[in-house]
Amino acid sequence: MTTASNARVFISATHDPRVNLAIENFLFRTLSKFNTSHCLFLYKNSPSVIIGRNQNPWRECNVPYLESHNIPIVRRFSGGGTVFHDHGNYNFSVMMPRQQFDRDAYIQLLVPQLNRYAGNDKLFVNERHDIVNSSNQKVSGSAFKLVHSHAYAHGTMLLRSQLASLSQSLRPSYIGSIIGRGVESVRSPVANVEWLDDHSFEDSAIQAFKAFAKIESEPLPVFQFSSFDEFFNRCGDLSLRDDYKLLTTNEWTFNQTPKFEHKIPKDNGHISVMVDKGQIVEINDQSVRKNDFPLPLPYHAEEVEKYIPTYGPIISQAMKN
């Protein structure tokens, strides 16, 4: 049995996705520093698209739409698929010793807590480790990370998310096909849990966490913070700032994308654009001479139009549709 002194709950009141993902990663890396075996982290983000560690943002989401609406793309430190976050989407992360890791263990405890408020529209855990409603619409997705000593499972809970914006953000806009090693998301119909409010979700998440950590009657320490600086002043670890800075860079967000090929159709075949670390490194077409343009070149429509005179407009249009 875990004592309350070895378990922690952190609740963030800041909605900056990069801050929250940096803190999540910091908590996971430093559980022992807090003399903690189990940790629950709850947070909400402003509108943003969060992609998995090994994903391709151009294949997963509508990059031009996100840029035009100032919705950031953030590459997290864990694997899994792409998700849309906004103020109507609550996020939870449960950290534990590796030997206790089970993909469904926490959410199997969370669902009965949530169903106390459900009425007839009960929630269930499906075979993909997602929480779904009675119409088999996904209301919560999950992702996981394991290291040698500990692990975490994190997930989302759609309460009052802007589903139209979610759909538009996660609808890729490119023409042709993108082929590469990056992990692809499995797309599912989604819905909000409209009968659940923030307070009820927080309470349910904490009660499920107490059961998961086998804490029976002791008060559970809950730490709330409203800004990056408040949390940083409490922990005083410079690596937290390093994680935050990394999450803000294009080098991390785009240039960590696994190598891929964008095949763009044209009248007599296709143009093959090879992209590595976010840079166009090769363009293959029988009528294009390699000295027609400088390579490598950022895989961005404006750069392509500026520096590739021959097929720049075709490639640019295929990137942003």
XYZ file of C-alpha atoms in Angstrom:
321
model
C 0.000 0.000 0.000
C 1.210 3.493 -0.865
C 1.149 6.092 1.886
C -0.164 9.555 1.127
C 3.323 10.915 1.760
C 4.558 8.948 -1.280
C 1.816 10.163 -3.633
C 1.170 13.615 -5.044
C -1.521 15.413 -7.007
C -0.552 18.480 -9.057
C -3.227 20.704 -10.614
C -2.172 23.353 -13.116
C -4.137 26.556 -13.626
C -1.938 27.701 -16.508
C -3.180 26.841 -19.993
C 0.085 27.130 -21.910
C 0.518 23.697 -23.558
C 4.303 23.965 -23.601
C 4.417 24.786 -19.890
C 2.163 21.883 -18.989
C 4.007 19.370 -21.164
C 7.341 20.542 -19.752
C 6.049 20.142 -16.200
C 4.584 16.726 -16.995
C 7.945 15.577 -18.318
C 9.762 17.103 -15.346
C 7.498 15.354 -12.827
C 8.034 12.062 -14.600
C 11.820 12.452 -14.598
C 12.044 13.532 -10.977
C 9.574 11.369 -9.058
C 12.341 10.237 -6.731
C 13.347 13.848 -6.038
C 9.895 14.405 -4.555
C 10.135 11.090 -2.665
C 7.125 10.096 -4.727
C 6.115 6.724 -6.125
C 2.776 7.830 -7.619
C 1.734 11.151 -9.137
C -1.430 12.537 -10.746
C -1.119 15.669 -12.885
C -4.270 17.472 -14.063
C -4.241 20.337 -16.567
C -6.094 22.071 -19.401
C -4.491 23.725 -22.403
C -5.451 26.613 -24.634
C -6.244 25.587 -28.244
C -3.325 23.530 -29.544
C -2.514 20.337 -31.396
C -0.305 17.877 -29.528
C 1.512 15.313 -31.650
C 3.292 12.166 -30.516
C 7.061 11.947 -30.158
C 7.482 10.045 -33.456
C 4.763 11.613 -35.592
C 4.676 13.686 -38.758
C 2.742 16.951 -38.214
C 2.058 17.395 -41.939
C 0.439 13.961 -42.097
C -1.479 14.361 -38.838
C -2.980 17.821 -38.959
C -3.943 20.820 -41.076
C -0.754 22.849 -40.726
C -1.906 25.847 -42.862
C -5.176 26.100 -40.911
C -3.342 25.975 -37.591
C -0.844 28.628 -38.690
C -3.589 30.963 -39.918
C -5.510 30.576 -36.625
C -2.434 30.861 -34.371
C -2.997 27.385 -32.955
C 0.397 25.943 -31.989
C 1.597 22.446 -32.775
C 3.517 20.926 -29.866
C 5.478 17.675 -30.039
C 5.277 15.896 -26.707
C 7.947 13.711 -25.131
C 5.872 10.515 -25.209
C 4.550 8.428 -28.078
C 0.952 7.918 -29.121
C -1.320 9.777 -31.494
C -2.285 13.361 -32.223
C -4.888 15.145 -30.112
C -6.566 18.537 -30.112
C -6.560 20.448 -26.822
C -8.649 23.417 -25.785
C -10.273 24.778 -22.641
C -13.042 22.180 -22.898
C -10.602 19.262 -22.874
C -9.251 18.073 -19.497
C -5.935 16.204 -19.418
C -4.681 13.738 -16.851
C -1.354 12.002 -16.366
C -0.800 9.138 -13.927
C 2.770 8.219 -13.005
C 3.713 4.995 -11.264
C 6.466 2.417 -10.658
C 7.067 0.465 -13.846
C 6.136 -2.857 -12.235
C 2.625 -1.498 -11.655
C 2.148 -0.334 -15.244
C -0.991 -1.545 -16.967
C -2.560 0.313 -19.889
C -6.080 0.094 -18.508
C -5.594 -0.060 -14.738
C -6.204 3.611 -13.976
C -8.987 4.297 -16.467
C -10.803 1.144 -15.329
C -10.961 2.831 -11.915
C -11.746 6.254 -13.395
C -14.760 5.184 -15.460
C -16.913 4.015 -12.495
C -16.175 7.307 -10.755
C -17.308 9.245 -13.830
C -20.389 7.081 -14.264
C -21.701 8.299 -10.905
C -22.782 11.399 -12.856
C -23.790 9.647 -16.066
C -27.470 8.859 -15.915
C -28.200 6.540 -18.852
C -25.195 7.538 -20.980
C -22.562 5.291 -19.384
C -18.894 5.297 -20.331
C -16.796 2.228 -21.154
C -13.168 1.285 -21.843
C -12.661 -0.235 -25.307
C -10.000 -2.553 -26.688
C -7.839 0.410 -27.789
C -7.576 1.674 -24.199
C -9.885 4.592 -24.994
C -12.935 5.676 -23.025
C -16.073 5.676 -25.189
C -19.734 6.516 -24.666
C -22.730 4.273 -25.256
C -22.654 5.209 -28.971
C -19.017 4.032 -29.201
C -17.776 7.594 -29.707
C -14.389 8.312 -28.166
C -14.419 10.778 -25.284
C -10.906 10.048 -24.012
C -7.742 8.863 -25.763
C -4.547 7.687 -24.111
C -0.781 7.492 -24.578
C 1.985 5.907 -22.542
C 5.663 6.175 -21.699
C 7.909 3.645 -19.949
C 11.490 3.921 -18.720
C 13.540 1.490 -16.658
C 12.071 2.389 -13.244
C 8.706 4.031 -13.812
C 5.943 4.698 -16.325
C 3.015 6.943 -17.007
C -0.321 6.824 -18.753
C -1.855 10.073 -19.850
C -5.124 10.870 -21.486
C -7.672 13.462 -22.462
C -11.298 13.938 -21.486
C -13.586 15.809 -23.875
C -16.051 17.811 -21.800
C -16.945 20.913 -23.812
C -14.325 20.912 -26.537
C -14.959 22.827 -29.770
C -15.465 19.767 -31.949
C -15.712 21.723 -35.212
C -12.279 23.240 -34.577
C -10.986 19.828 -33.504
C -12.169 18.300 -36.774
C -10.704 21.075 -38.915
C -7.389 21.032 -37.055
C -6.917 17.279 -37.398
C -7.906 17.076 -41.076
C -4.649 17.016 -43.108
C -4.688 19.402 -46.058
C -1.953 18.067 -48.338
C -2.470 16.840 -51.920
C -0.980 13.503 -52.911
C 0.466 11.031 -50.424
C 2.937 11.258 -47.564
C 4.964 8.100 -47.030
C 7.291 7.639 -44.086
C 8.161 5.900 -40.852
C 6.261 8.216 -38.518
C 3.532 6.721 -36.331
C 0.061 7.403 -37.750
C -2.913 8.225 -35.556
C -5.996 6.008 -35.617
C -8.928 8.329 -36.281
C -12.198 7.745 -34.439
C -15.539 9.555 -34.083
C -15.491 11.704 -30.953
C -18.001 13.344 -28.625
C -18.097 15.524 -25.530
C -19.200 14.260 -22.130
C -21.661 17.089 -21.718
C -23.084 15.848 -18.420
C -19.706 16.138 -16.665
C -18.310 19.423 -15.314
C -14.718 20.295 -14.418
C -15.153 19.877 -10.672
C -16.783 16.465 -11.048
C -14.009 15.313 -13.352
C -11.288 16.528 -10.974
C -12.926 14.775 -8.042
C -13.381 11.568 -10.052
C -9.768 11.631 -11.241
C -8.447 12.088 -7.698
C -10.676 9.376 -6.220
C -9.592 6.944 -8.943
C -5.959 7.885 -8.286
C -6.337 7.154 -4.561
C -7.733 3.729 -5.417
C -4.971 3.138 -7.968
C -2.250 4.055 -5.447
C -4.112 2.110 -2.727
C -4.499 5.092 -0.429
C -7.499 4.505 1.813
C -8.194 7.212 4.363
C -5.169 9.507 4.601
C -5.485 13.039 3.191
C -3.782 13.253 -0.189
C -1.418 16.211 -0.799
C -2.741 18.408 -3.628
C -0.460 21.107 -5.044
C -2.009 23.784 -7.251
C -0.048 26.349 -9.246
C -1.047 29.106 -11.654
C 2.118 29.813 -13.645
C 5.394 28.381 -14.852
C 7.329 30.657 -12.492
C 5.324 29.529 -9.470
C 6.089 25.889 -10.187
C 9.708 26.637 -11.085
C 10.254 28.562 -7.848
C 9.009 25.539 -5.952
C 11.212 22.998 -7.737
C 14.223 25.171 -8.624
C 15.456 22.780 -11.303
C 16.960 24.386 -14.411
C 16.190 21.305 -16.528
C 12.534 22.341 -16.396
C 13.370 25.558 -18.252
C 15.382 23.540 -20.760
C 12.375 21.306 -21.482
C 10.118 24.323 -21.905
C 12.530 26.054 -24.283
C 12.890 22.881 -26.342
C 9.118 22.605 -26.768
C 8.984 26.121 -28.239
C 11.465 25.437 -31.054
C 10.812 24.487 -34.669
C 13.795 22.167 -34.372
C 11.821 20.031 -31.918
C 8.334 20.488 -33.366
C 9.111 20.003 -37.057
C 12.720 18.932 -37.514
C 12.269 15.850 -35.310
C 9.852 14.466 -37.901
C 11.016 11.085 -39.233
C 12.176 11.140 -42.864
C 9.303 11.048 -45.361
C 8.401 11.347 -49.038
C 5.641 13.607 -50.343
C 4.412 12.286 -53.702
C 2.574 15.022 -55.594
C 0.542 14.137 -58.700
C 0.980 16.079 -61.933
C -0.120 15.575 -65.532
C 2.472 13.025 -66.577
C 3.169 11.290 -63.286
C 4.262 12.739 -59.972
C 6.898 14.822 -58.247
C 8.692 13.136 -55.358
C 9.759 15.477 -52.551
C 12.067 13.878 -49.970
C 12.062 15.532 -46.550
C 14.479 14.842 -43.698
C 14.522 16.707 -40.368
C 11.962 19.174 -41.715
C 14.137 20.045 -44.725
C 13.584 19.229 -48.397
C 16.715 17.282 -49.329
C 15.755 15.930 -52.750
C 13.190 16.526 -55.500
C 12.804 13.870 -58.163
C 11.211 14.640 -61.501
C 12.626 13.910 -64.937
C 12.298 17.523 -66.102
C 13.833 19.149 -63.021
C 17.569 19.792 -62.783
C 18.981 19.719 -59.263
C 20.878 22.964 -59.790
C 17.599 24.774 -60.419
C 17.200 25.433 -56.683
C 19.134 25.397 -53.394
C 18.836 22.346 -51.143
C 18.273 21.667 -48.324
C 15.259 23.952 -48.067
C 12.667 24.217 -45.264
C 9.531 22.195 -46.020
C 7.305 25.265 -45.983
C 5.065 26.594 -48.747
C 6.468 30.128 -48.726
C 10.072 28.910 -48.932
C 9.209 26.544 -51.779
C 7.472 29.270 -53.792
C 10.402 31.616 -53.271
C 13.293 29.317 -54.152
C 11.939 26.686 -56.556
C 10.910 28.443 -59.775
C 10.055 25.365 -61.838
C 7.597 23.436 -59.682
C 7.368 25.698 -56.645
C 3.687 26.597 -57.149
C 2.699 22.934 -57.646
C 4.582 21.769 -54.564
C 3.397 24.717 -52.488
C -0.241 24.119 -53.422
C 0.106 20.432 -52.584
C 1.430 21.339 -49.146
C -1.396 23.704 -48.223
C -4.240 22.654 -50.555
